[in-house]
Short mmCIF file of C-alpha atoms in Angstrom, two decimals:
data_model
loop_
_atom_site.label_atom_id
_atom_site.label_comp_id
_atom_site.label_asym_id
_atom_site.label_seq_id
_atom_site.Cartn_x
_atom_site.Cartn_y
_atom_site.Cartn_z
CA UNK L 1 -14.60 -3.07 25.48
CA UNK L 2 -13.25 -4.37 28.77
CA UNK L 3 -16.49 -3.20 30.32
CA UNK L 4 -18.62 -5.44 28.15
CA UNK L 5 -16.37 -8.47 28.58
CA UNK L 6 -16.51 -8.46 32.37
CA UNK L 7 -20.25 -8.07 33.00
CA UNK L 8 -21.48 -10.95 35.13
CA UNK L 9 -24.83 -10.02 36.66
CA UNK L 10 -28.27 -8.92 35.63
CA UNK L 11 -31.14 -7.16 37.30
CA UNK L 12 -34.62 -6.57 35.91
CA UNK L 13 -33.61 -7.96 32.54
CA UNK L 14 -30.67 -5.64 31.89
CA UNK L 15 -26.99 -5.63 32.70
CA UNK L 16 -26.61 -4.01 36.09
CA UNK L 17 -23.40 -4.97 37.83
CA UNK L 18 -20.01 -6.44 37.20
CA UNK L 19 -17.42 -8.19 39.24
CA UNK L 20 -13.65 -8.38 39.07
CA UNK L 21 -11.44 -5.39 38.41
CA UNK L 22 -14.31 -3.04 37.59
CA UNK L 23 -16.11 -3.79 40.83
CA UNK L 24 -13.01 -3.18 42.90
CA UNK L 25 -12.57 0.16 41.11
CA UNK L 26 -16.17 1.11 41.82
CA UNK L 27 -17.06 1.13 38.13
CA UNK L 28 -20.18 -0.08 36.41
CA UNK L 29 -21.01 -0.80 32.79
CA UNK L 30 -23.89 1.07 31.17
CA UNK L 31 -25.45 -1.62 28.94
CA UNK L 32 -26.96 0.86 26.51
CA UNK L 33 -23.88 2.87 25.61
CA UNK L 34 -21.20 0.46 26.85
CA UNK L 35 -19.40 3.08 28.92
CA UNK L 36 -18.04 2.66 32.40
CA UNK L 37 -19.85 4.78 34.99
CA UNK L 38 -19.17 5.19 38.69
CA UNK L 39 -20.89 3.03 41.24
CA UNK L 40 -22.91 4.72 43.98
CA UNK L 41 -22.60 3.85 47.67
CA UNK L 42 -24.96 5.25 50.29
CA UNK L 43 -23.32 5.30 53.73
CA UNK L 44 -25.68 6.04 56.61
CA UNK L 45 -24.04 7.58 59.64
CA UNK L 46 -21.07 8.32 57.43
CA UNK L 47 -19.81 11.56 58.96
CA UNK L 48 -17.97 10.17 61.99
CA UNK L 49 -16.16 7.18 63.43
CA UNK L 50 -16.48 3.92 61.49
CA UNK L 51 -18.89 5.37 58.92
CA UNK L 52 -16.34 8.00 57.98
CA UNK L 53 -13.68 5.32 57.46
CA UNK L 54 -16.07 3.17 55.40
CA UNK L 55 -17.05 6.14 53.21
CA UNK L 56 -13.39 7.06 52.71
CA UNK L 57 -12.44 3.51 51.75
CA UNK L 58 -15.31 3.08 49.29
CA UNK L 59 -14.41 6.42 47.74
CA UNK L 60 -10.76 5.35 47.44
CA UNK L 61 -11.79 2.36 45.30
CA UNK L 62 -13.91 4.51 43.02
CA UNK L 63 -17.40 4.71 44.47
CA UNK L 64 -19.24 8.00 44.52
CA UNK L 65 -20.59 8.52 48.03
CA UNK L 66 -24.05 9.57 49.15
CA UNK L 67 -23.13 10.52 52.71
CA UNK L 68 -25.95 10.48 55.25
CA UNK L 69 -25.72 12.23 58.61
CA UNK L 70 -28.16 13.27 61.32
CA UNK L 71 -26.53 15.94 63.50
CA UNK L 72 -22.87 15.93 62.44
CA UNK L 73 -23.10 18.58 59.73
CA UNK L 74 -19.57 19.94 60.29
CA UNK L 75 -17.99 16.48 60.10
CA UNK L 76 -20.09 15.58 57.07
CA UNK L 77 -19.14 18.78 55.22
CA UNK L 78 -15.48 18.27 56.09
CA UNK L 79 -15.45 14.71 54.73
CA UNK L 80 -17.40 15.66 51.60
CA UNK L 81 -14.89 18.44 50.96
CA UNK L 82 -11.97 16.03 51.32
CA UNK L 83 -13.53 13.46 49.00
CA UNK L 84 -14.54 16.00 46.35
CA UNK L 85 -11.04 17.45 46.46
CA UNK L 86 -9.73 14.01 45.46
CA UNK L 87 -12.39 13.50 42.77
CA UNK L 88 -14.73 16.31 41.76
CA UNK L 89 -18.42 15.94 42.57
CA UNK L 90 -17.95 12.46 44.03
CA UNK L 91 -19.72 13.01 47.36
CA UNK L 92 -23.13 14.45 48.17
CA UNK L 93 -24.61 15.07 51.60
CA UNK L 94 -28.03 13.94 52.83
CA UNK L 95 -29.39 14.86 56.27
CA UNK L 96 -32.10 12.82 58.01
CA UNK L 97 -33.12 11.42 61.38
CA UNK L 98 -33.59 7.71 60.64
CA UNK L 99 -35.82 7.35 63.70
CA UNK L 100 -38.43 9.56 61.99
CA UNK L 101 -40.25 7.68 59.22
CA UNK L 102 -41.18 10.87 57.37
CA UNK L 103 -37.49 11.83 57.22
CA UNK L 104 -36.53 8.32 56.06
CA UNK L 105 -39.07 8.59 53.24
CA UNK L 106 -37.83 12.07 52.35
CA UNK L 107 -34.21 10.84 52.35
CA UNK L 108 -35.11 7.98 50.03
CA UNK L 109 -36.97 10.38 47.72
CA UNK L 110 -33.94 12.70 47.60
CA UNK L 111 -31.59 9.79 46.86
CA UNK L 112 -33.88 8.36 44.18
CA UNK L 113 -34.26 11.80 42.60
CA UNK L 114 -30.50 12.23 42.39
CA UNK L 115 -29.36 8.67 41.57
CA UNK L 116 -31.08 6.35 39.11
CA UNK L 117 -29.58 3.36 40.94
CA UNK L 118 -27.66 2.55 44.11
CA UNK L 119 -25.03 -0.16 44.02
CA UNK L 120 -24.34 -0.37 47.73
CA UNK L 121 -26.17 0.65 50.89
CA UNK L 122 -24.02 0.58 54.02
CA UNK L 123 -26.32 0.72 57.05
CA UNK L 124 -23.91 2.15 59.57
CA UNK L 125 -26.10 4.72 61.35
CA UNK L 126 -26.84 3.94 64.97
CA UNK L 127 -27.53 5.69 68.19
CA UNK L 128 -24.39 6.58 70.07
CA UNK L 129 -24.50 7.53 73.71
CA UNK L 130 -21.08 7.46 75.36
CA UNK L 131 -22.57 6.21 78.63
CA UNK L 132 -20.56 3.87 80.85
CA UNK L 133 -22.29 0.50 81.10
CA UNK L 134 -22.50 0.76 84.88
CA UNK L 135 -24.60 3.92 84.68
CA UNK L 136 -26.79 3.01 81.68
CA UNK L 137 -30.50 3.07 82.42
CA UNK L 138 -33.17 0.70 81.10
CA UNK L 139 -34.71 3.64 79.20
CA UNK L 140 -31.40 4.35 77.41
CA UNK L 141 -31.05 0.67 76.53
CA UNK L 142 -34.65 0.48 75.26
CA UNK L 143 -34.03 3.57 73.11
CA UNK L 144 -31.01 1.91 71.48
CA UNK L 145 -33.00 -1.27 70.83
CA UNK L 146 -35.82 0.72 69.29
CA UNK L 147 -33.73 3.05 67.15
CA UNK L 148 -30.85 0.97 65.82
CA UNK L 149 -32.83 -1.79 64.04
CA UNK L 150 -35.30 0.81 62.75
CA UNK L 151 -32.45 2.84 61.22
CA UNK L 152 -31.47 -0.24 59.21
CA UNK L 153 -34.83 -1.66 58.15
CA UNK L 154 -36.71 1.27 56.68
CA UNK L 155 -33.98 2.81 54.51
CA UNK L 156 -33.63 -0.60 52.82
CA UNK L 157 -37.37 -0.80 52.33
CA UNK L 158 -37.57 2.69 50.82
CA UNK L 159 -34.55 2.20 48.55
CA UNK L 160 -35.41 -1.27 47.21
CA UNK L 161 -36.41 0.08 43.78
CA UNK L 162 -32.92 1.51 43.28
CA UNK L 163 -30.73 -1.20 44.85
CA UNK L 164 -28.96 -3.23 42.22
CA UNK L 165 -27.57 -6.71 42.31
CA UNK L 166 -27.27 -9.30 45.06
CA UNK L 167 -25.54 -8.27 48.25
CA UNK L 168 -26.32 -4.59 47.75
CA UNK L 169 -26.58 -3.91 51.50
CA UNK L 170 -24.06 -4.14 54.31
CA UNK L 171 -25.24 -4.11 57.90
CA UNK L 172 -22.76 -2.75 60.39
#
């Protein structure tokens, strides 16, 4: 099949990713049965702003979306509804505060329980405080420095067993 002829990468001794037309369509080749299956993208902070646009774009090229949010449940549900309307069961929601290690571990466990692999992790989540620079306090700045790198590091660490192929993470 076309799927078998375009496989170009391996992971842990088995075929795990492909490039070219299949990659741009968000498809993957199952090496055991030779069928194309959807690729999975986890988008942290995916309910609003840039994360929402990233999730929408990845979905438009065929990825199923694991959409993470912290407080934006209404926005997350709205986006998931839109995406699933375009392609049934193509978006699932996952809530967690990435500043809380127990919640990061629980999020990873939920993702790993639902998906056997993750093709792409987009680390978009970050603290957002619409505070004018002239009135920002050192404590607010320190909080951003403490939370934003943490929200990127530990999800990667927890999801390493499921991340497939080189370049499986995007830091935004």
